[in-house]
PDB file of C-alpha atoms in Angstrom:
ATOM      1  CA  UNK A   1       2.727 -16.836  20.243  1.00  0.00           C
ATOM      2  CA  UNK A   2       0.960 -19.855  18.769  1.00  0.00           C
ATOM      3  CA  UNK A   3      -2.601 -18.580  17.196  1.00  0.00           C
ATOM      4  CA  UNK A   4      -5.561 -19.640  14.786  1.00  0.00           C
ATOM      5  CA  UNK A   5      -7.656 -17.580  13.148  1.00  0.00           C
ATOM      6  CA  UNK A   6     -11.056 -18.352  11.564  1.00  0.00           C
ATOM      7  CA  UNK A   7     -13.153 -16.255   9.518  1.00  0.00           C
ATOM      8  CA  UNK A   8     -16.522 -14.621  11.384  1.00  0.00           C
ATOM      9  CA  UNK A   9     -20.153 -15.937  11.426  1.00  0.00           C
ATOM     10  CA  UNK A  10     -22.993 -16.487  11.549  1.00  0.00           C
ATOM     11  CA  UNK A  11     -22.903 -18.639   8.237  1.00  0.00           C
ATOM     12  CA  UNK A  12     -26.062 -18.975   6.678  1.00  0.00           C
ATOM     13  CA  UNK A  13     -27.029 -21.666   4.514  1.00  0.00           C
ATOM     14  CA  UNK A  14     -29.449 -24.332   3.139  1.00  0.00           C
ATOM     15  CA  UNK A  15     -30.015 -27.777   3.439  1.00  0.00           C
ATOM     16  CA  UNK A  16     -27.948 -29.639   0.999  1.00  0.00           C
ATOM     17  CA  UNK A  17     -25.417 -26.676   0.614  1.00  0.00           C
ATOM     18  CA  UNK A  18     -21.895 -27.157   0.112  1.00  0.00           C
ATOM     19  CA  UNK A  19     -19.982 -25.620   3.361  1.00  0.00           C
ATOM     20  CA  UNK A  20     -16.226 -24.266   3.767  1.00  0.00           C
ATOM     21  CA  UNK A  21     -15.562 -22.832   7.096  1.00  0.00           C
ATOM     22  CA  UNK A  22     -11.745 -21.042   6.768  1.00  0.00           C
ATOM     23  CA  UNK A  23      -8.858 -21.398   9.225  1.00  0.00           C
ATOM     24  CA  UNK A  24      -5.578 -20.412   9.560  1.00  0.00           C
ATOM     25  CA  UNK A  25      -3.005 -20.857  11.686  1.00  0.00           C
ATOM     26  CA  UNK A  26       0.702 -19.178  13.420  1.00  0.00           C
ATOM     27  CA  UNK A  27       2.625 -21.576  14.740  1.00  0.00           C
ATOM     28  CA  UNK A  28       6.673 -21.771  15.468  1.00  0.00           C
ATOM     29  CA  UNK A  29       6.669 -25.362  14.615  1.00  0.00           C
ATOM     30  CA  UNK A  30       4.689 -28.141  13.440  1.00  0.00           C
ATOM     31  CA  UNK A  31       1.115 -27.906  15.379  1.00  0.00           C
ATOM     32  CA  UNK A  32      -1.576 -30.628  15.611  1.00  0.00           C
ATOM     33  CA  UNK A  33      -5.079 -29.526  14.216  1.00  0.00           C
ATOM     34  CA  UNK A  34      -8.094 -29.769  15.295  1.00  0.00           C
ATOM     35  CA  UNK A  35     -11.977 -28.913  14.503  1.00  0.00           C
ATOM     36  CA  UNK A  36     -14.094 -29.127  17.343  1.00  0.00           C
ATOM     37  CA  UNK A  37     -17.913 -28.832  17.383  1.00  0.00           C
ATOM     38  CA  UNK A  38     -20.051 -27.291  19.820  1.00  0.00           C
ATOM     39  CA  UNK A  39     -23.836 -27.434  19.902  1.00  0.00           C
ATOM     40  CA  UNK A  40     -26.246 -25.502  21.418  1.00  0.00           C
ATOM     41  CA  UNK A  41     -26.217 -25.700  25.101  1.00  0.00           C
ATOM     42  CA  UNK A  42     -23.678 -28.320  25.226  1.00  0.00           C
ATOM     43  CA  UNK A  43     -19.709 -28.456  25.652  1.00  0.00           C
ATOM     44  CA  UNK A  44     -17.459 -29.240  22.739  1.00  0.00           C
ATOM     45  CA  UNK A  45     -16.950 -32.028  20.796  1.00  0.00           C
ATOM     46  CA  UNK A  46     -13.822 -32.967  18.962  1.00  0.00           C
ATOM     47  CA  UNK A  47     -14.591 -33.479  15.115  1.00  0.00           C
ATOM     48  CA  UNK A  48     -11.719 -34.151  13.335  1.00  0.00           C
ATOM     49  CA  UNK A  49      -8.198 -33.753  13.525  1.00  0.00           C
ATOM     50  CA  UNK A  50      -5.060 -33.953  11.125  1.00  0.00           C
ATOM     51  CA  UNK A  51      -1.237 -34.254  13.093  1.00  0.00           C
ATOM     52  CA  UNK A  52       1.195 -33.824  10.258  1.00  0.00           C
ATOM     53  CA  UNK A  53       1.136 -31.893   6.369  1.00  0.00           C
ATOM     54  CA  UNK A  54      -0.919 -32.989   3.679  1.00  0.00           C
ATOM     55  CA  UNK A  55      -2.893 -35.548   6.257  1.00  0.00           C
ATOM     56  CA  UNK A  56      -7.010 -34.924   5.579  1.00  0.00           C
ATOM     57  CA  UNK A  57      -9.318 -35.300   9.278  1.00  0.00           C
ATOM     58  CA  UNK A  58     -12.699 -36.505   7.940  1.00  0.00           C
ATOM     59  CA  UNK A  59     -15.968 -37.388  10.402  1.00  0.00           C
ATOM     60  CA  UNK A  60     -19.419 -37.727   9.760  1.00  0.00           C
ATOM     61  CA  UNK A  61     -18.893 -36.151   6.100  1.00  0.00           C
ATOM     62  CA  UNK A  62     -16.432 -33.107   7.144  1.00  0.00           C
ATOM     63  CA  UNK A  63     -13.533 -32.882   6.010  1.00  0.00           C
ATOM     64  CA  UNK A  64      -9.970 -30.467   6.635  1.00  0.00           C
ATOM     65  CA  UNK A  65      -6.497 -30.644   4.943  1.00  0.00           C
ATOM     66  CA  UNK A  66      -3.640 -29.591   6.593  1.00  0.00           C
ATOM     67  CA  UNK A  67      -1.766 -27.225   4.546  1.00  0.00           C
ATOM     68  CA  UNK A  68       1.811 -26.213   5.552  1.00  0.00           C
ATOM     69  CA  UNK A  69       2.572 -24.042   2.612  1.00  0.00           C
ATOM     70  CA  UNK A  70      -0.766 -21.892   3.095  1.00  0.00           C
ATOM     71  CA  UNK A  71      -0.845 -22.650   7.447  1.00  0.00           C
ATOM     72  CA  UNK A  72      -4.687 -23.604   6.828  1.00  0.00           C
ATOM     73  CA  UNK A  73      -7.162 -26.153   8.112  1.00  0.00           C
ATOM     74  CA  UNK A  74     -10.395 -25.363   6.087  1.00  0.00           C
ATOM     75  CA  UNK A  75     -13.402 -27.280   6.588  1.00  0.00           C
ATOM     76  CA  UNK A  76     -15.597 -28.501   4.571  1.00  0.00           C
ATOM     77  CA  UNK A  77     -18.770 -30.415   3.811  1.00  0.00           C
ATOM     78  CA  UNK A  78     -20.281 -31.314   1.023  1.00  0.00           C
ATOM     79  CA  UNK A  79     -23.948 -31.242   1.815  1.00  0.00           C
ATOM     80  CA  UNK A  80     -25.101 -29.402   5.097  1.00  0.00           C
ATOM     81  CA  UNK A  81     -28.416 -30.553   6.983  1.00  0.00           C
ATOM     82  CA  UNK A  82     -30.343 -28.486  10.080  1.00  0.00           C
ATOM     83  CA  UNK A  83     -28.428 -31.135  12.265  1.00  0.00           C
ATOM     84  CA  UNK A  84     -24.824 -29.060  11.581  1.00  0.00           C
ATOM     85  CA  UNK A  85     -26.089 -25.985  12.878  1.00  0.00           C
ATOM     86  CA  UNK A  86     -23.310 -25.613  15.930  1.00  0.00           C
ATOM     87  CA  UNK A  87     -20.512 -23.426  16.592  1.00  0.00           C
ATOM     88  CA  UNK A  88     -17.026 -24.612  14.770  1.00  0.00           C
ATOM     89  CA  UNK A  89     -14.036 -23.894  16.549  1.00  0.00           C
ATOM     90  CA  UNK A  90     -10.488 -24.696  15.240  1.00  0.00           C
ATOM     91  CA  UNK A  91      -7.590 -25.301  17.546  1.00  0.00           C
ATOM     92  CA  UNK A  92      -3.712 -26.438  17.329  1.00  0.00           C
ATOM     93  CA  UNK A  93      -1.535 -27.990  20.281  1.00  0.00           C
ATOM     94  CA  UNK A  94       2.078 -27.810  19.863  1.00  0.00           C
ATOM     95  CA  UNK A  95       3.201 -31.472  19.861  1.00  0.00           C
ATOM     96  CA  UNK A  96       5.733 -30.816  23.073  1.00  0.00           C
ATOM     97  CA  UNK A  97       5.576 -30.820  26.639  1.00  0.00           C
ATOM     98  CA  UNK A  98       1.965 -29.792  28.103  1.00  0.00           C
ATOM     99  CA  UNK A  99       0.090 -30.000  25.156  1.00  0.00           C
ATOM    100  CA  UNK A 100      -2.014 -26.889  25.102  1.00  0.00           C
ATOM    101  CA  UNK A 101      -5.391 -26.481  22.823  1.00  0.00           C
ATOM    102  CA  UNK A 102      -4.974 -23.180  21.579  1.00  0.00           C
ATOM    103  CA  UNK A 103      -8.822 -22.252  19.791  1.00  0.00           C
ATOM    104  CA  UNK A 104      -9.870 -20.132  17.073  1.00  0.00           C
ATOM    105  CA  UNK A 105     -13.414 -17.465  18.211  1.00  0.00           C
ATOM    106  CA  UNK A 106     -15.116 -19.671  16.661  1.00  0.00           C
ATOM    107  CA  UNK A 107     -18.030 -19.554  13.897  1.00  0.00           C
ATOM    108  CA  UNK A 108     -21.392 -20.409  14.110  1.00  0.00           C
ATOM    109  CA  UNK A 109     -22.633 -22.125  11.510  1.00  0.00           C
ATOM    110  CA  UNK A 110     -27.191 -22.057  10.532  1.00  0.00           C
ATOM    111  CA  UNK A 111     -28.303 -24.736   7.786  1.00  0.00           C
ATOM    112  CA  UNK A 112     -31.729 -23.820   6.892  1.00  0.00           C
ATOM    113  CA  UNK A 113     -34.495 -26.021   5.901  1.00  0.00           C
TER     114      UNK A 113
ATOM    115  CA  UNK B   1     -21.542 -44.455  30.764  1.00  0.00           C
ATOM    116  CA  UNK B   2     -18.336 -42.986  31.099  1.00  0.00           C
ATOM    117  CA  UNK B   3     -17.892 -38.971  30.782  1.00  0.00           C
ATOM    118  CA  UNK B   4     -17.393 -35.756  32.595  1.00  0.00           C
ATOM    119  CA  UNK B   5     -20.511 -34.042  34.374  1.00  0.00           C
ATOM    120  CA  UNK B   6     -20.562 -30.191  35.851  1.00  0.00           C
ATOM    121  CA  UNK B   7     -23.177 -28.892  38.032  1.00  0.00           C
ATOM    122  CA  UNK B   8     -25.274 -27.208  38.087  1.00  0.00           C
ATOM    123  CA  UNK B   9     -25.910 -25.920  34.622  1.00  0.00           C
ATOM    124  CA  UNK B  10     -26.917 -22.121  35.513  1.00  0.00           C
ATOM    125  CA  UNK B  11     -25.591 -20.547  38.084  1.00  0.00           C
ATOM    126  CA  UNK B  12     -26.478 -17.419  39.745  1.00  0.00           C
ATOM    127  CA  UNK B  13     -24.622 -15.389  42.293  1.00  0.00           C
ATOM    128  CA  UNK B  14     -24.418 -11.998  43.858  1.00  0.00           C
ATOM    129  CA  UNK B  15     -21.379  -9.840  43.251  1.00  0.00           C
ATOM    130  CA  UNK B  16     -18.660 -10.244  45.691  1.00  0.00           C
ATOM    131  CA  UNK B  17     -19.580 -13.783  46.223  1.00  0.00           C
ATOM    132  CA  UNK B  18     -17.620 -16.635  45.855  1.00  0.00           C
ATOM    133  CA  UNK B  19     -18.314 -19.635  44.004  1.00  0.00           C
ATOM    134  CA  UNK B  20     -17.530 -23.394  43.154  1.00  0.00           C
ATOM    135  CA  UNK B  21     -18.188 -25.259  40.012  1.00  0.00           C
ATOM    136  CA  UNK B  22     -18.226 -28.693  39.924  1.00  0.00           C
ATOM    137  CA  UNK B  23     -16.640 -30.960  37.138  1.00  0.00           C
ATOM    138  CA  UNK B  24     -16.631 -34.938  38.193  1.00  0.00           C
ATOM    139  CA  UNK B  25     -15.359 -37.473  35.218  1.00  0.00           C
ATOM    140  CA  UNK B  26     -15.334 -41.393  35.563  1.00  0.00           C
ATOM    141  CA  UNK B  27     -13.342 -41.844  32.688  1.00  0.00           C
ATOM    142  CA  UNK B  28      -9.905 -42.953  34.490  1.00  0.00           C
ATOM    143  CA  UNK B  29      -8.185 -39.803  33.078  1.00  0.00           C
ATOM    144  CA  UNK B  30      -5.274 -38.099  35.292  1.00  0.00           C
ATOM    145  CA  UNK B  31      -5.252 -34.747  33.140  1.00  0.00           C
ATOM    146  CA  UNK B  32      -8.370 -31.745  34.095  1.00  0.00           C
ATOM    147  CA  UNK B  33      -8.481 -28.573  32.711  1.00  0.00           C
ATOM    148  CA  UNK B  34     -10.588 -25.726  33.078  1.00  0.00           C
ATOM    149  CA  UNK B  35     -11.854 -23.197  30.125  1.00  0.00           C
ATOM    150  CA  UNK B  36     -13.324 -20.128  30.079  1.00  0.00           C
ATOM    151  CA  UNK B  37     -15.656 -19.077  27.139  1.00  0.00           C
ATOM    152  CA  UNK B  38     -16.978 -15.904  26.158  1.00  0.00           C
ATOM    153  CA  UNK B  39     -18.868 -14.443  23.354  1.00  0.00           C
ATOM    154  CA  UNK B  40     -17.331 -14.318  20.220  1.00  0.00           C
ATOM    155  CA  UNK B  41     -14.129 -15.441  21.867  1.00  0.00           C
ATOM    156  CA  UNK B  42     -12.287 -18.775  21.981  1.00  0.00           C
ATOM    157  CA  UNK B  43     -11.794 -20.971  24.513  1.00  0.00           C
ATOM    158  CA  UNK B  44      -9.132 -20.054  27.163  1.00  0.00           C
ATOM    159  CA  UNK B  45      -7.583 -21.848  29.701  1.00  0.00           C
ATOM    160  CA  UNK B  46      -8.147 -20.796  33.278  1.00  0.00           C
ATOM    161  CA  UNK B  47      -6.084 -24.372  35.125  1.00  0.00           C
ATOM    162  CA  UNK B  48      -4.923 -27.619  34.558  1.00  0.00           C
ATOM    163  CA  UNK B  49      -3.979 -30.331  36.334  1.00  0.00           C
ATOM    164  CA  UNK B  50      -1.915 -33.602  35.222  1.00  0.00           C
ATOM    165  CA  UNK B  51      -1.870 -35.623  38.239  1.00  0.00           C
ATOM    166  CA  UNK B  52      -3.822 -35.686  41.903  1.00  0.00           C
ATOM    167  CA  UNK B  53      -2.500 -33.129  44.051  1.00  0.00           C
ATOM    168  CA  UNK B  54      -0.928 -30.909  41.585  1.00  0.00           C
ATOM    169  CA  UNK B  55      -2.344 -28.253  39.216  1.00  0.00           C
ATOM    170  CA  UNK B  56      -0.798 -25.312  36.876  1.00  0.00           C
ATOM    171  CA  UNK B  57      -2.182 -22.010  36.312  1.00  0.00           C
ATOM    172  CA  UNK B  58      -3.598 -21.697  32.660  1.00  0.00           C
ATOM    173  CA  UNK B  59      -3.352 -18.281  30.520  1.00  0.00           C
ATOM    174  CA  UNK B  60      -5.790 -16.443  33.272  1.00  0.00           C
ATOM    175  CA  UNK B  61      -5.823 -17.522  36.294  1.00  0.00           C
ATOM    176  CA  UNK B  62      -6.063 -14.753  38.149  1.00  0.00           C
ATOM    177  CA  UNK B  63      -9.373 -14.629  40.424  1.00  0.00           C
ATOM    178  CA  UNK B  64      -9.542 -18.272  40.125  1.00  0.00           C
ATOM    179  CA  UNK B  65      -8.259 -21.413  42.039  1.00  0.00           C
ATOM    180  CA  UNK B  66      -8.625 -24.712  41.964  1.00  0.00           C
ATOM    181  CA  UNK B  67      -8.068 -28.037  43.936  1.00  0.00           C
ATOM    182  CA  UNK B  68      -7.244 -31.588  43.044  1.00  0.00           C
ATOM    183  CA  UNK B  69      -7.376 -34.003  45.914  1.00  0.00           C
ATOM    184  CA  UNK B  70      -9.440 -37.004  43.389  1.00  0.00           C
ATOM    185  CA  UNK B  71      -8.607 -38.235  40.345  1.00  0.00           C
ATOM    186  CA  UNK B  72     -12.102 -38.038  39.354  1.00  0.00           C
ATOM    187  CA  UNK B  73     -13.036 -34.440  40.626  1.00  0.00           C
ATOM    188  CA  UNK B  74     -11.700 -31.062  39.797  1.00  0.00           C
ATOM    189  CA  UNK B  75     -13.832 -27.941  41.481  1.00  0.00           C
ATOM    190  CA  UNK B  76     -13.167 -24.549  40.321  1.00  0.00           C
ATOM    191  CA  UNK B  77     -13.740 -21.444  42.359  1.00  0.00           C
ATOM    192  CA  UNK B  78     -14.545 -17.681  41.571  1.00  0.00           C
ATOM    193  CA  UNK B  79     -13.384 -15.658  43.891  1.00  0.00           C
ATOM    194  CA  UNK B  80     -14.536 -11.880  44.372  1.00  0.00           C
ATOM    195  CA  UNK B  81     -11.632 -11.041  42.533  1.00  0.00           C
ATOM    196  CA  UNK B  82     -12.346 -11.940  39.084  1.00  0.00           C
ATOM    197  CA  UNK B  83     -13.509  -8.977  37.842  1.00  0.00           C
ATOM    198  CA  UNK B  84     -15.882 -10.609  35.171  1.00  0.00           C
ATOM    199  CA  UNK B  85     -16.934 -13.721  36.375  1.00  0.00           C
ATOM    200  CA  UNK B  86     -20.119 -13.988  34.217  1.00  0.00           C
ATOM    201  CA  UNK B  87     -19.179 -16.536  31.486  1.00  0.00           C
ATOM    202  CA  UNK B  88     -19.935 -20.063  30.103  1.00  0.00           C
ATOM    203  CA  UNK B  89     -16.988 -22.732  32.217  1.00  0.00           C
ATOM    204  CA  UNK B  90     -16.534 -25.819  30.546  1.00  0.00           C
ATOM    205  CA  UNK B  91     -14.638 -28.488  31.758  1.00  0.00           C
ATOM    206  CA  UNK B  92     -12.038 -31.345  30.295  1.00  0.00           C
ATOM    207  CA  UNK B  93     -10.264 -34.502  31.188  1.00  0.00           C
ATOM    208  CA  UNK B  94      -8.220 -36.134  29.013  1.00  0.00           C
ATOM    209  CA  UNK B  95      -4.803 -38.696  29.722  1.00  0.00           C
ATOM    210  CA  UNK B  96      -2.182 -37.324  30.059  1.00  0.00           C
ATOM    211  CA  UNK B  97       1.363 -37.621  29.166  1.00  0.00           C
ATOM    212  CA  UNK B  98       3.870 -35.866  26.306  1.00  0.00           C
ATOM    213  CA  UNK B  99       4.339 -37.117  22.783  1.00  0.00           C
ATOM    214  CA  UNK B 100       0.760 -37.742  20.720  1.00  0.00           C
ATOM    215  CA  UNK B 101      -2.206 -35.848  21.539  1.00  0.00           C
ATOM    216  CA  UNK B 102      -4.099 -36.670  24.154  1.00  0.00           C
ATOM    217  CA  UNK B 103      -7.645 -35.741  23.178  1.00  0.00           C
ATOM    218  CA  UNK B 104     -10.034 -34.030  25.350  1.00  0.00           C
ATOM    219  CA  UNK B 105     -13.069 -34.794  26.484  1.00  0.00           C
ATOM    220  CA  UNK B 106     -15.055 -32.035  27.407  1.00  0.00           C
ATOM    221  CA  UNK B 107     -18.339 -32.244  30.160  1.00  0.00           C
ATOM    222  CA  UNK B 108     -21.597 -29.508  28.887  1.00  0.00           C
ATOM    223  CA  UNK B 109     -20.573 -26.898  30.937  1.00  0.00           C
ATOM    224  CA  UNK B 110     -21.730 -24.519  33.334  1.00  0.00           C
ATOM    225  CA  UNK B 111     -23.383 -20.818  32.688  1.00  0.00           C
ATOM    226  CA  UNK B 112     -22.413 -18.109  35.659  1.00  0.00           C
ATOM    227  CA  UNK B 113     -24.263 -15.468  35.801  1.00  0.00           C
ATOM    228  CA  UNK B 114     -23.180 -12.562  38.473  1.00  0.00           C
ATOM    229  CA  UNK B 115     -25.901  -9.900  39.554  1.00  0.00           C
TER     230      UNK B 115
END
């Protein structure tokens, strides 16, 4: 079946670090892709999203790719603050039928001062 | 403001007690879903439902139902029979409808905690 896979946490970093949170993806066809953000306490947000190859999601200076010839949705940022510390899921829905958010475990994500 | 509220936040109950979480949106949306997260794990889907009065089981249903009588309100119980109830439920809305994604909107969620 349909699944994305994202590399483990915690990530640790410092303000003003550069970030790259990896995620891959199995899909039979052509998925959506999505980053959603979750922060502490509260339910998820969605952060970006890309719907075809080679389109790039950006928000609030994130950013993913989506790669068809590696199946990746990597994001990144170029300068973390203590406001990005939140759990980063990645997701996919298959663009057919009931269109069903299949998420990554998740990584958690701690920007020192 | 429009968005999706659940209550109450924590949640304690006694084993082999059932319970109801509440998940209310006013956003006008005629697709609810219902997620289960767990440490370390993903979100999965426990229900959904696309349109008042109707509602499919999700990837793990079982020990769970649901009912959908307003557009703006879908409750979930845990029954006795889930055999690990004590997670983190959050709930979504979204419109609904085949073709583009539909994002969803998801309310903060509710802790269970079973003693």
């Amino acid at each position: 079946g349909d699944s994305v896979t994202q590399m483990e946490g915690p990530v640790t970093l410092s303000e003003e670090a550069f970030l790259t949170i990896n995620c891959t993806y199995t899909a039979t066809g052509y998925p959506s892709l999505f980053w959603y953000v979750q922060y502490p306490g509260e339910g998820l947000q969605l952060l970006l999203k890309a719907t075809k190859a080679d389109d790039k999601g950006s928000n609030k200076g994130f950013e993913a790719t989506y790669r068809k010839e590696t199946t990746s949705f990597h994001l990144e940022k170029g300068s973390v603050q203590v406001s990005d510390s939140a759990v980063y899921f990645c997701a996919l829905t298959m663009n057919t039928g009931f269109q069903k958010l299949v998420f990554g475990t998740g990584t958690r994500l701690l920007v020192s001062p | 403001d429009g968005g999706i509220t659940q209550s109450p936040k924590y949640l304690f109950r006694k084993e082999g007690q059932n319970v109801t979480l509440s998940c209310e949106q006013n956003l006008n949306h005629d697709a609810m879903y219902w997620y289960r997260q767990d440490p370390g794990q993903g979100l999965r889907l426990i229900y959904y439902s696309q349109i008042v009065n109707d509602f499919q089981k999700g990837d793990i249903a079982e020990g769970y139902s649901v009912s959908r009588e307003k557009k703006e309100s879908f409750p979930l119980t845990v029954t006795s029979a889930q055999k690990n109830p004590t997670a983190f439920y959050l709930c979504a809305s979204s419109v609904a409808g085949a073709g583009n994604y539909n994002e969803q909107f998801f309310g903060p969620g509710t802790r269970l905690t079973v003693l």
